Short mmCIF file of C-alpha atoms in Angstrom, two decimals:
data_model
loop_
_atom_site.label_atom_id
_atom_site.label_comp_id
_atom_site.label_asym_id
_atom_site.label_seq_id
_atom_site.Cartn_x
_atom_site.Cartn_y
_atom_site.Cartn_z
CA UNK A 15 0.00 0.00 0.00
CA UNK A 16 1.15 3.28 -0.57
CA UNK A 17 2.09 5.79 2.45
CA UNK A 18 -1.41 7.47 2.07
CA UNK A 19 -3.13 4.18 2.40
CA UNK A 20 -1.27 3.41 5.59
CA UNK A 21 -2.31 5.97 7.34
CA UNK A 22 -5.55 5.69 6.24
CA UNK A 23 -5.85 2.06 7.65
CA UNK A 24 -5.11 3.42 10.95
CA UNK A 25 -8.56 5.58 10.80
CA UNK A 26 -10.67 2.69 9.00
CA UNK A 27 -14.85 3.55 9.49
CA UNK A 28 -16.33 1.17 11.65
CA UNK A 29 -18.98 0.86 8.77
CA UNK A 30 -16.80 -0.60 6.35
CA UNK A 31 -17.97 -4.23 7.03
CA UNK A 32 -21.73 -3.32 7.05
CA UNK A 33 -20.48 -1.19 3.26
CA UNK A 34 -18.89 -4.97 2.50
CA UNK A 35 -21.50 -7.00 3.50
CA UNK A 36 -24.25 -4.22 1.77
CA UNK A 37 -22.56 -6.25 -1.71
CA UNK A 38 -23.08 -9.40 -0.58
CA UNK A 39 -26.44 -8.96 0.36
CA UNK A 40 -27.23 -7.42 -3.52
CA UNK A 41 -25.97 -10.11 -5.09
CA UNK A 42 -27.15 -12.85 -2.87
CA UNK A 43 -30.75 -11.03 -2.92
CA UNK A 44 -30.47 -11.05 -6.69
CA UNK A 45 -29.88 -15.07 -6.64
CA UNK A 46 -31.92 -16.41 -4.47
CA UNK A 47 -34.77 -14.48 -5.55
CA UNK A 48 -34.58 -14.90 -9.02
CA UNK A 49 -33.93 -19.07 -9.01
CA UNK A 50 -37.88 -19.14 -7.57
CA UNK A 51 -38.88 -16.95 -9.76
CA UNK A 52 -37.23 -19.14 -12.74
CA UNK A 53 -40.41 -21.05 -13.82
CA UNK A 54 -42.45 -18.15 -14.26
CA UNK A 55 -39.88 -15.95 -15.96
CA UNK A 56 -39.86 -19.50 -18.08
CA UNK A 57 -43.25 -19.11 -18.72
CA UNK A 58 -43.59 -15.35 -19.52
CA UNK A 59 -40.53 -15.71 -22.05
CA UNK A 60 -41.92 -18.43 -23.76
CA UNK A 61 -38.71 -20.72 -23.07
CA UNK A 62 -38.46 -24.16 -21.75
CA UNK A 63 -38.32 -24.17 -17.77
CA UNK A 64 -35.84 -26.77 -17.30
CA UNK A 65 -33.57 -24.44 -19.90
CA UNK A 66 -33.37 -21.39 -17.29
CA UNK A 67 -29.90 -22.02 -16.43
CA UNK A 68 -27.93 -19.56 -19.04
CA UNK A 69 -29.29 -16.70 -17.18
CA UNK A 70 -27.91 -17.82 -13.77
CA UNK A 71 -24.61 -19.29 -15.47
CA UNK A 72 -24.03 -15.79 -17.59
CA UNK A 73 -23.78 -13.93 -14.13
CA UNK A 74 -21.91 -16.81 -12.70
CA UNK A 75 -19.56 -16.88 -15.82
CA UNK A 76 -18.68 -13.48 -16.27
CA UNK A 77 -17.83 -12.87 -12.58
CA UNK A 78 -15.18 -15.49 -13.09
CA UNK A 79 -14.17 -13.81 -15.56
CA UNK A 80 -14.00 -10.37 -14.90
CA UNK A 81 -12.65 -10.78 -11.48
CA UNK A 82 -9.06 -10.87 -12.10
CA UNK A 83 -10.30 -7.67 -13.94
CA UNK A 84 -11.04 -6.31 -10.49
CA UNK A 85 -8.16 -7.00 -8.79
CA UNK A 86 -5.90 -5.38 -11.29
CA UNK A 87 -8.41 -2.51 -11.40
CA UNK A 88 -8.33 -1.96 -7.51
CA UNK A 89 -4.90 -1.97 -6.83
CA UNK A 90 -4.31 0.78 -9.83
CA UNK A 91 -6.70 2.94 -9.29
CA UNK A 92 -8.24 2.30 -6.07
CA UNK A 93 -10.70 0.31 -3.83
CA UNK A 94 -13.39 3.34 -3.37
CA UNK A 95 -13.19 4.24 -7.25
CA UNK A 96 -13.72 0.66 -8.58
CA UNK A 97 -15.78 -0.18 -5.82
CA UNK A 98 -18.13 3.23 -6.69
CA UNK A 99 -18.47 2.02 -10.09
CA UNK A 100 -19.22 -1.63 -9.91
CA UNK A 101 -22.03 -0.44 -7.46
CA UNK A 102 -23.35 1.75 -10.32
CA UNK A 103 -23.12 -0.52 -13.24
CA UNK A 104 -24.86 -3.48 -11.01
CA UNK A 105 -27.75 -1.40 -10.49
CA UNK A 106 -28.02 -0.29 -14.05
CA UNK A 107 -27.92 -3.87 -15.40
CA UNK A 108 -30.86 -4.48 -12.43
CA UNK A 109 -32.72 -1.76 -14.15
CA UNK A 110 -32.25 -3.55 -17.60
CA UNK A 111 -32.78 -7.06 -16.51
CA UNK A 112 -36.08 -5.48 -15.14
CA UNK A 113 -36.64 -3.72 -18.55
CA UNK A 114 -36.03 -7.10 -20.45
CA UNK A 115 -38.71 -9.03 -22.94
CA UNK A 116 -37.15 -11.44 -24.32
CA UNK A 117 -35.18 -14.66 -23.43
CA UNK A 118 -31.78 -13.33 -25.30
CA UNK A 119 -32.01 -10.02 -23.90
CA UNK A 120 -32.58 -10.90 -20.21
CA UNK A 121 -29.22 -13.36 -20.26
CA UNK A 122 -27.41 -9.83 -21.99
CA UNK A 123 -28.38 -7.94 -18.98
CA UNK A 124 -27.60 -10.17 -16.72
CA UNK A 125 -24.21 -10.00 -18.03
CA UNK A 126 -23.99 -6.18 -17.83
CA UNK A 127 -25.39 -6.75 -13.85
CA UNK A 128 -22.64 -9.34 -13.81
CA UNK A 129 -19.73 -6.63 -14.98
CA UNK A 130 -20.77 -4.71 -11.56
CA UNK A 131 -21.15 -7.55 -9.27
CA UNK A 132 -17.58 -8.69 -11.00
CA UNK A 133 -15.89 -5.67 -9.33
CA UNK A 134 -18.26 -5.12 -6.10
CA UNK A 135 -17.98 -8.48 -3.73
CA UNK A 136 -14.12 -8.97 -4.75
CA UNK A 137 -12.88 -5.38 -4.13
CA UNK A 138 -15.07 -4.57 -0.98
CA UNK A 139 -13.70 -8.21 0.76
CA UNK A 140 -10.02 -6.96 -0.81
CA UNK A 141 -10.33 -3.48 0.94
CA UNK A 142 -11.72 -5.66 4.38
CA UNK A 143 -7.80 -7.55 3.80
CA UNK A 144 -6.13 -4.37 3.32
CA UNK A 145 -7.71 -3.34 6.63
CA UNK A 146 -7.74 -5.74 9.37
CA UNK A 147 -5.34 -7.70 11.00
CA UNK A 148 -5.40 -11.55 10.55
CA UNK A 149 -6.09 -12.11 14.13
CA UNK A 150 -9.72 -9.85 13.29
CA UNK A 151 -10.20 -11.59 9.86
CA UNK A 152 -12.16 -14.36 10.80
CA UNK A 153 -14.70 -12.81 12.79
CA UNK A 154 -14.87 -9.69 10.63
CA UNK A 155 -15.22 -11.84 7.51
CA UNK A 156 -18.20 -13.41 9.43
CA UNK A 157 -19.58 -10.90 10.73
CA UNK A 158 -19.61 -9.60 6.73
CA UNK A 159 -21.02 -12.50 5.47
CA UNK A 160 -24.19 -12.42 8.35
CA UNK A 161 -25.52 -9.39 7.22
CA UNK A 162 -25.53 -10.38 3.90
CA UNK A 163 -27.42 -13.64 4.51
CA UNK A 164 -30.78 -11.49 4.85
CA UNK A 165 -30.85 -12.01 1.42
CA UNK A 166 -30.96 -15.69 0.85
CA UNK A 167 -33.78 -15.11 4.03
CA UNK A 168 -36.21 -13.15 2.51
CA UNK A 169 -35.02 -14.24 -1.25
CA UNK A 170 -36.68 -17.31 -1.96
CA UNK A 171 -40.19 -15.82 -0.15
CA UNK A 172 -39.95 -12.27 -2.04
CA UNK A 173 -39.38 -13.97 -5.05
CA UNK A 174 -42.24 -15.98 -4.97
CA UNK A 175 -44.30 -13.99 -3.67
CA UNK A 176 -43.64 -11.28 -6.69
CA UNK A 177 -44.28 -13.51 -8.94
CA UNK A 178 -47.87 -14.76 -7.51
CA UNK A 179 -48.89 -11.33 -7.14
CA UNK A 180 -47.43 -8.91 -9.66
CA UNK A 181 -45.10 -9.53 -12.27
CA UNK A 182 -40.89 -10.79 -12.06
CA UNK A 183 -39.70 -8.01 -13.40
CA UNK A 184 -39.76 -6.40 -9.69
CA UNK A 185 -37.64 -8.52 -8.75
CA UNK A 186 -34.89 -6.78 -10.10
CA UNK A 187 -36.55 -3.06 -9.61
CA UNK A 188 -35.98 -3.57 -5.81
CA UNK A 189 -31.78 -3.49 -6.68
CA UNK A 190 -32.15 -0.01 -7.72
CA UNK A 191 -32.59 1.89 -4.20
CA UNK A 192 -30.39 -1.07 -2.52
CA UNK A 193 -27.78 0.26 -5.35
CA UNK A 194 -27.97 3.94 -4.53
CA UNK A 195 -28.00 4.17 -0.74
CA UNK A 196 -24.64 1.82 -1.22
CA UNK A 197 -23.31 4.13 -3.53
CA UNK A 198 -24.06 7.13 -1.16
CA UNK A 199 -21.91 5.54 1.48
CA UNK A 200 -19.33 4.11 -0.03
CA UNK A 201 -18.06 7.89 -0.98
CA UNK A 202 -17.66 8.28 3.04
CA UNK A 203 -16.67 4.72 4.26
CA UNK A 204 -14.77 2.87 1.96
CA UNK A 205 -10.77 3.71 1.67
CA UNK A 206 -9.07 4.01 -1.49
CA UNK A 207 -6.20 1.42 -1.19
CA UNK A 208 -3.93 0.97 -3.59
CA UNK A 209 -0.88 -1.13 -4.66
CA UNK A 210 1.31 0.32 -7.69
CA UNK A 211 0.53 0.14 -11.10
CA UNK A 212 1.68 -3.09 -12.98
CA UNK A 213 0.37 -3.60 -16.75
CA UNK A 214 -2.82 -5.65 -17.12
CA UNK A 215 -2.19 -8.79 -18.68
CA UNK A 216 -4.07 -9.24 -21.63
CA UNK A 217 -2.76 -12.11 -23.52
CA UNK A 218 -3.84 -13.95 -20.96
CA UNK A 219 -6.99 -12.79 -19.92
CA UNK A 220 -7.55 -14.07 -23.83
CA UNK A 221 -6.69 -17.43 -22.98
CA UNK A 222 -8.05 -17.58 -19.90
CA UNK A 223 -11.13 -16.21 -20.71
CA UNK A 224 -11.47 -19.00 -24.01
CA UNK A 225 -10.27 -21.73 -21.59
CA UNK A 226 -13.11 -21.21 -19.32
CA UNK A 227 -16.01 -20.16 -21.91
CA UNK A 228 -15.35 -24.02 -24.01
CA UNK A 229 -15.59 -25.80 -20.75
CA UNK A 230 -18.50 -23.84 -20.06
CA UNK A 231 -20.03 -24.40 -23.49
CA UNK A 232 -18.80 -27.91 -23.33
CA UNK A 233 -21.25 -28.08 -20.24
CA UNK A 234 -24.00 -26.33 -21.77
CA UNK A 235 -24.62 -28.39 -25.15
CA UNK A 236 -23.12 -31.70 -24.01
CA UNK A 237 -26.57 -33.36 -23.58
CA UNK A 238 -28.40 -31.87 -26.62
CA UNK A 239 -28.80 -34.90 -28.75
CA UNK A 240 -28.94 -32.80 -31.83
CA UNK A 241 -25.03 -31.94 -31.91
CA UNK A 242 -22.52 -33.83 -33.27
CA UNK A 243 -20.59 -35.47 -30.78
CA UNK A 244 -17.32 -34.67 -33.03
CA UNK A 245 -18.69 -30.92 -32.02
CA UNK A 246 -18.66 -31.37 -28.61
CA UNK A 247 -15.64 -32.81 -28.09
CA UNK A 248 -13.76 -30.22 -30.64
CA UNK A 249 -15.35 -27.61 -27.95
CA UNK A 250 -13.59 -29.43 -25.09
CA UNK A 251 -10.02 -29.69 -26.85
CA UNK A 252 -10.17 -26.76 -27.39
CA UNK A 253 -10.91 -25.09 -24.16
CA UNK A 254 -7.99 -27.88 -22.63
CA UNK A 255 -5.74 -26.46 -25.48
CA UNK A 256 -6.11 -22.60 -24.28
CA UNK A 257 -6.00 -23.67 -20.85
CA UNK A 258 -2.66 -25.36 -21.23
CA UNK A 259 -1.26 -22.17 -23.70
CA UNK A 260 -2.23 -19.95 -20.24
CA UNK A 261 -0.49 -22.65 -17.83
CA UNK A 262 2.89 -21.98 -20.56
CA UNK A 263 2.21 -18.49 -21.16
CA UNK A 264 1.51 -17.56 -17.17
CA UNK A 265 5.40 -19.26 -16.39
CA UNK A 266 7.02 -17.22 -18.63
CA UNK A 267 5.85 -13.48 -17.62
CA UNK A 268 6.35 -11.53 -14.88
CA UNK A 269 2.82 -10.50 -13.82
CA UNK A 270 0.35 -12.87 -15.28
CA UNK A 271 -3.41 -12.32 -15.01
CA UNK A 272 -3.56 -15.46 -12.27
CA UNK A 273 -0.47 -16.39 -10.60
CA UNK A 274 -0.03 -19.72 -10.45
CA UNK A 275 3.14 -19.66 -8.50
CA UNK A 276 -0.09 -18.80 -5.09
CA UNK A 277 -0.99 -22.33 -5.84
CA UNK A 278 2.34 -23.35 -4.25
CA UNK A 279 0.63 -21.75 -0.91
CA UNK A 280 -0.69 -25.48 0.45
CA UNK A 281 -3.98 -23.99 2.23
CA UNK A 282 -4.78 -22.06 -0.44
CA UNK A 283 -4.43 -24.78 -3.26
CA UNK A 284 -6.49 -27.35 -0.77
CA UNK A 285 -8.87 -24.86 0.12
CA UNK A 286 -9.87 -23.63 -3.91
CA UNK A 287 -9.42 -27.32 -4.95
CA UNK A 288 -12.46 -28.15 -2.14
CA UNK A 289 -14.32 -24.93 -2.99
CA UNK A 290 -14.24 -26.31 -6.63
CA UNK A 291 -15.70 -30.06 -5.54
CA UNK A 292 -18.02 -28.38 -2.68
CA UNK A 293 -19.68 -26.43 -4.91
CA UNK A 294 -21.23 -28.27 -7.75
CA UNK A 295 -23.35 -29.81 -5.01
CA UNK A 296 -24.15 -26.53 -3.13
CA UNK A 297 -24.59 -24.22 -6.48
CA UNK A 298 -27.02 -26.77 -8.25
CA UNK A 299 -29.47 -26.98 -4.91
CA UNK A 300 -30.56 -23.00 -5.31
CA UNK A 301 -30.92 -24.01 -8.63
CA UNK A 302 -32.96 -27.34 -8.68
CA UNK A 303 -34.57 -27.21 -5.48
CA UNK A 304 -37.03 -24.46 -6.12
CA UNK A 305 -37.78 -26.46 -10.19
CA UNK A 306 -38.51 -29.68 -8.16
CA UNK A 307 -40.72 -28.59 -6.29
CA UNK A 308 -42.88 -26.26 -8.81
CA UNK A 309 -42.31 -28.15 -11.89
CA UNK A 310 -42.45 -32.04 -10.60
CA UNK A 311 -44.63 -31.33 -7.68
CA UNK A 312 -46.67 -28.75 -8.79
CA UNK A 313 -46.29 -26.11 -5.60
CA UNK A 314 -46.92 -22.62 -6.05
CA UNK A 315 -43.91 -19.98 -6.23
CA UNK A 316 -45.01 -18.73 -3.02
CA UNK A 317 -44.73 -21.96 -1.53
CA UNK A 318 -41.74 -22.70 -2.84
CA UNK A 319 -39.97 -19.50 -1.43
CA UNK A 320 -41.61 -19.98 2.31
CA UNK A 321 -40.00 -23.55 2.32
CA UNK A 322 -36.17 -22.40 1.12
CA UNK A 323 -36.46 -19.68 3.91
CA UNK A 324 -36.16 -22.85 6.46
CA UNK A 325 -32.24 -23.21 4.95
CA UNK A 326 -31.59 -19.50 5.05
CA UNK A 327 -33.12 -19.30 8.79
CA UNK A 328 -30.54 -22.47 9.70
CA UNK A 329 -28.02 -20.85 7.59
CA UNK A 330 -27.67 -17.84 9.59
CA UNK A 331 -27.72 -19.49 13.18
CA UNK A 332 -25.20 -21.92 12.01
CA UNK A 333 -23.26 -18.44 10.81
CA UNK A 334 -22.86 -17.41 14.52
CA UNK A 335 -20.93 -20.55 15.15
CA UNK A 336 -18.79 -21.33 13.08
CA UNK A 337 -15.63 -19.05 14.69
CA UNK A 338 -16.51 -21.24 18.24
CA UNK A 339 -16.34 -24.50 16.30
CA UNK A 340 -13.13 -23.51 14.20
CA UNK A 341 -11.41 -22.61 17.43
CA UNK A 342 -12.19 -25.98 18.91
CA UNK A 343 -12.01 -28.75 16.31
CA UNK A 344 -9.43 -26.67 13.63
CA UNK A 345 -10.27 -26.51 10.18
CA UNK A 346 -9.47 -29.85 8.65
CA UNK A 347 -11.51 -31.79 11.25
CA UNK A 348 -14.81 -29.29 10.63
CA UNK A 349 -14.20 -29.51 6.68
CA UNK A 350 -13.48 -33.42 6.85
CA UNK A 351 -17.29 -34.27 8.54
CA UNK A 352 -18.97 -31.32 7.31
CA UNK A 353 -18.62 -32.13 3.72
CA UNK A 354 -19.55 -35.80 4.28
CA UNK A 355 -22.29 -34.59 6.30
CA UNK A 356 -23.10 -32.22 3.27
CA UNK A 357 -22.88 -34.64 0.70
CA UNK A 358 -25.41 -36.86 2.63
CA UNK A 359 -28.17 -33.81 3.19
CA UNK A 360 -27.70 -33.44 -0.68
CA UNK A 361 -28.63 -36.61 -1.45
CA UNK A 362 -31.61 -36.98 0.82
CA UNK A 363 -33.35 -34.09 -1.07
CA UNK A 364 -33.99 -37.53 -3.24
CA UNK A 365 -36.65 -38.81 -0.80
CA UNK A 366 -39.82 -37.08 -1.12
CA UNK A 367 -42.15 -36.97 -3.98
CA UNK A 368 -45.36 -35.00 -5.30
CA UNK A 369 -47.45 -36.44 -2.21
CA UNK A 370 -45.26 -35.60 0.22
CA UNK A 371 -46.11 -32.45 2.42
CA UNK A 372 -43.65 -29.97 2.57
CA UNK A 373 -43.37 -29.35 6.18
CA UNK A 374 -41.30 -32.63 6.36
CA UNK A 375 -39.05 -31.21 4.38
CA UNK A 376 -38.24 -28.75 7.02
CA UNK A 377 -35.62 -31.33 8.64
CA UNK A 378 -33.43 -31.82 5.64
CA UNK A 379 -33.73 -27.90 4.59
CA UNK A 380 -32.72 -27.24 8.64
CA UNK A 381 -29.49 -29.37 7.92
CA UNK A 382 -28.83 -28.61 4.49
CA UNK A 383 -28.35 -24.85 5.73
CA UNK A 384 -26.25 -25.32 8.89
CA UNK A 385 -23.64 -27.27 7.64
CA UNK A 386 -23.56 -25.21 4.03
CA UNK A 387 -23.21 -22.30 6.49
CA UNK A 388 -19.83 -23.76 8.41
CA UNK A 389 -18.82 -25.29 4.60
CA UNK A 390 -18.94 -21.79 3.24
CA UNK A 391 -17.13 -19.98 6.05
CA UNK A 392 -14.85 -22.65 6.81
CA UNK A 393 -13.86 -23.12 3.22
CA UNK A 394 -13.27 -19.33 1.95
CA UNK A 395 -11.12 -18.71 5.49
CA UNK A 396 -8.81 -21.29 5.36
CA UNK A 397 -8.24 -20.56 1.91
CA UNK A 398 -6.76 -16.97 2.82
CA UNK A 399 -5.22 -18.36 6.38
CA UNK A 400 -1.52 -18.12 4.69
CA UNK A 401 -2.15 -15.09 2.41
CA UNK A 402 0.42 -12.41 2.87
CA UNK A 403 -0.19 -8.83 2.34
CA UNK A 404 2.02 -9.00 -1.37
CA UNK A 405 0.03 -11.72 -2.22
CA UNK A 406 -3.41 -10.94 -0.81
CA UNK A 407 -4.85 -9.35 -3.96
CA UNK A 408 -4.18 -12.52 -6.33
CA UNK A 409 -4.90 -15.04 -4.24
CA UNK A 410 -8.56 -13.08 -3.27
CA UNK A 411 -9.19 -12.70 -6.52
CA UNK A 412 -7.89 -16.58 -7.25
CA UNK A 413 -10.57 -17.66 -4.42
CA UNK A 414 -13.62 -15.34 -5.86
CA UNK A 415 -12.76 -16.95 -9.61
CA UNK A 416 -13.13 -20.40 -8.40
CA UNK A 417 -16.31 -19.83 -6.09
CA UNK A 418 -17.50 -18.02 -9.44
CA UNK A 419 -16.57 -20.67 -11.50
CA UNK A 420 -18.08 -23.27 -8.97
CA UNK A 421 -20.94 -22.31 -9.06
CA UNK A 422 -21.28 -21.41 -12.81
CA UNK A 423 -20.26 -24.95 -13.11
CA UNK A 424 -22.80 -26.41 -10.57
CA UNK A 425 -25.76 -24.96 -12.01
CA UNK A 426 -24.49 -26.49 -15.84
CA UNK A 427 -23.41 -29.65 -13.98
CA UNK A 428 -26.74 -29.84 -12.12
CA UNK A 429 -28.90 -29.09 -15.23
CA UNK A 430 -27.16 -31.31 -17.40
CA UNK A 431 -27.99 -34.20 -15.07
CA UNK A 432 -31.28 -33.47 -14.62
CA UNK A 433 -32.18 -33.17 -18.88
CA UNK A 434 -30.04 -36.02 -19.36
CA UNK A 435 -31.52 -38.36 -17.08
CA UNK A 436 -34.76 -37.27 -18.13
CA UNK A 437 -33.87 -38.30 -21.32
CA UNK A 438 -32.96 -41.95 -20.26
CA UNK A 439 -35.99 -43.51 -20.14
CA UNK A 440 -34.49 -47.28 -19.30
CA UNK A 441 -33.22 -45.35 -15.75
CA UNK A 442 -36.37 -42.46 -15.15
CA UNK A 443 -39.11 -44.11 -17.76
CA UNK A 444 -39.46 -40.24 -18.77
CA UNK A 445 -40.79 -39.08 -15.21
CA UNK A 446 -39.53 -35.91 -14.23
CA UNK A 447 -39.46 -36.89 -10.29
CA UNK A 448 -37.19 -39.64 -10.63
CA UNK A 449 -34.47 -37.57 -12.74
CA UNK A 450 -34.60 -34.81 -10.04
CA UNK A 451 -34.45 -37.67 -7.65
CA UNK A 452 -30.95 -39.04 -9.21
CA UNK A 453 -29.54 -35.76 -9.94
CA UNK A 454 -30.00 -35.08 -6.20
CA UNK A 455 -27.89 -38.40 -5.29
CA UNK A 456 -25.74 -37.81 -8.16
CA UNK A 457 -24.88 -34.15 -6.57
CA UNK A 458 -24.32 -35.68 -3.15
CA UNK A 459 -21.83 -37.95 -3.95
CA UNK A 460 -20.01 -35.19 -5.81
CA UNK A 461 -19.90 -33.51 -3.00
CA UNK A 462 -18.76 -36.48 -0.86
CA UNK A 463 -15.73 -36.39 -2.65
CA UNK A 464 -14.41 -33.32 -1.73
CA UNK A 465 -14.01 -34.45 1.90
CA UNK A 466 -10.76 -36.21 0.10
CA UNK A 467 -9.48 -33.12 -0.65
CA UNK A 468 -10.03 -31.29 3.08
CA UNK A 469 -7.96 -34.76 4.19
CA UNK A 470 -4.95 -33.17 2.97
CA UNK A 471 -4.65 -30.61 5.55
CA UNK A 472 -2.68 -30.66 8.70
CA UNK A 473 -3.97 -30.30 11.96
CA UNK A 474 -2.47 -26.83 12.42
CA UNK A 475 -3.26 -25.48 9.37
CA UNK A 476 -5.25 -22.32 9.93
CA UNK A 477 -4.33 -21.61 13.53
CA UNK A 478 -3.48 -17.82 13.37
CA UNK A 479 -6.41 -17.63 12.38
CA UNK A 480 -8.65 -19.46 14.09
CA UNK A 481 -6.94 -19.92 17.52
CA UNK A 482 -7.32 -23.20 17.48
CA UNK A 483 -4.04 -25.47 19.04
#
């Protein structure tokens, strides 16, 4: 940081995390309530409701890909600047989502919404590094996070409710005054920290950027029957062949656009590895959940959004313990059971059908959000646990491009699942509540994997962070 910047850290607002976790609660507002929303936007746009899933995976994909974007951005020309302007562009592309009538033009704004929320999560939880001590990360990053879990809360019930009542398009009109009271503040709380001025990396932001978009197009077409399979696979060679060009390319130059030299940072590379497993279970259930249970068993959107508000509810009193269960059991043991116990919640959201009521899904919902809350929280912090302040900026930026690219991923993994069991009659016989039903168990044991990867921690990994001995 430069000399201006210290000093400024030593006079940090007290507001800064409430300015932080403002962003998080606009962008997890704008998810939660639009995936119950999904079948009636479906609907209105004349498009097939089990085909929703490019206008949740063009937000998801572009944040992955204009994050490194953000971090370069930041550190030239400031935290408050970029921070002011991805606050201003999300709420414009809110205001254009909300203006949209067609299929095509509702996935283009989500993209524009996406260029804000690119810039606004990853630079407001960059200035919260910049500003606190390691020994106050953990509960300030919590603390963050709490405030911003309001919005999966009221989300899935808002949305729903919008939808039965009026029309969806409010659903993104309710951004707009969210967007300017944040942009009010942040003039007067958020610091302007910045870190020098090295040259964006282009080249490979061009290979990166191709890498990621085949594998994601590889995703999104690899179950349509109607494409060649000679297609499909050119798609994926492709997107390996950039991605390897960017692994050459990013060992040769000085400043690439991701450094891969961070991976070399063992809690880091364990931690983004698990986030990547975790999360095609936990980004397909937002997703799926809220289809299941309007599309195969016929529940209003109303109903649909009271009965996800039983995760959020459990979500947020989990949230309040996860530093006291950190600091007693250490990261690898939570992540080792928690994920296990994740993966087995997942796949229990395979039990009920069309005649069962949907109070006893309360249970599973009650479990599913306490132990995504200590996933979430235990995942991200360990992954920063060994981040110094040189390297703080790439290896944020490295952690918000794989939860990004997660759960852009989960929701493609998760729908192409679901069609293509659908498809197989000889395993579903056509019926839309079995292939929910095995994409559910399929998810779970996806996410049963990852405990593998939290195995490869050491006991006292984490510990400055967490207290825990």
């Amino acid at each position: 940081m430069s000399s201006d910047d210290s000093n400024q850290a030593l006079n940090i607002s007290p507001k800064l995390p409430w300015l932080a976790a403002m962003a998080m609660f606009m962008q997890s507002l704008d998810a939660t309530i639009l995936n119950t929303a999904l079948p009636t936007i479906a609907k209105d746009l004349n498009h097939s409701p089990l085909s929703m899933q490019a206008v949740v995976v063009s937000y998801a994909l572009t944040l992955a890909l204009l994050i490194p974007v953000s971090g370069w951005l930041s550190d030239k020309y400031g935290t408050k600047r970029i921070f002011s302007i991805a606050v201003f562009l999300f709420t414009l592309g809110s205001l254009s989502c909300a203006l949209s009538t067609t299929y095509s033009f509702l996935v283009y704004s989500r993209i524009l919404q996406a260029i804000g929320g690119s810039m606004m999560v990853p630079v407001s939880r960059l200035a919260l590094l910049y500003a606190y001590p390691k020994s106050k990360l953990l509960s300030v990053m919590n603390f963050v996070t709490m405030p911003g879990l309001v919005g999966p809360l009221i989300g899935p019930l808002l949305g729903g409710w919008i939808v039965d009542v009026s029309t969806w398009h409010w659903i993104f009109l309710i951004n707009i005054p969210i967007g300017v009271v944040g942009l009010f503040f942040a003039q007067y709380v958020m610091p302007n920290f910045t870190r020098g001025g090295k040259n964006f990396d282009i080249i490979g932001f061009v290979l990166f950027s191709s890498a990621i978009i085949g594998l994601s197009l590889f995703l999104e077409i690899g179950e349509d029957s109607s494409i060649s399979w000679w297609l499909i696979l050119g798609i994926l060679g492709l997107a390996v062949l950039f991605g390897g060009l960017y692994i050459l390319y990013a060992k040769k130059v000085n400043y690439p656009l991701i450094n891969l030299n961070l991976f070399s940072i063992r809690t880091l590379r364990i931690g983004l590895l698990g986030n990547l497993l975790t999360r095609l279970g936990i980004g397909s259930v937002p997703f799926l959940l809220p289809q299941m249970l309007q599309i195969a068993f016929l529940h209003t959107s109303t109903e649909s959004g009271l009965i996800m508000m039983v995760s959020a509810i459990s979500t947020i009193i989990a949230k309040s313990q996860v530093v006291r269960l950190v600091h007693r059991f250490g990261y690898k043991n939570i992540l080792i059971v928690n994920t296990i116990i994740l993966g087995f919640v997942i796949a229990m959201f395979a039990l009920p059908d069309k005649t069962t009521p949907l109070y006893l899904l309360i249970p599973i919902l009650v479990m599913y959000g306490g132990v995504n809350s200590i996933q979430m929280s235990s995942m991200n912090t360990i992954s920063l646990a060994d981040l110094t302040s040189d390297v703080a900026s790439g290896g944020n930026s490295l952690l918000a491009i794989t939860q990004q690219l997660s759960m852009s991923f989960g929701v493609s993994v998760g729908a192409l699942i679901l069609r293509t069991t659908e498809s197989a009659n000889w395993l579903t016989g056509g019926d839309i509540e079995s292939s929910f039903r095995y994409t559910f168990l399929i998810l779970g044991v996806i996410t049963l994997l990852a405990s593998g990867v939290f195995s490869q921690l050491k006991n006292n990994d984490g510990e400055q962070m967490s207290g825990h001995k």
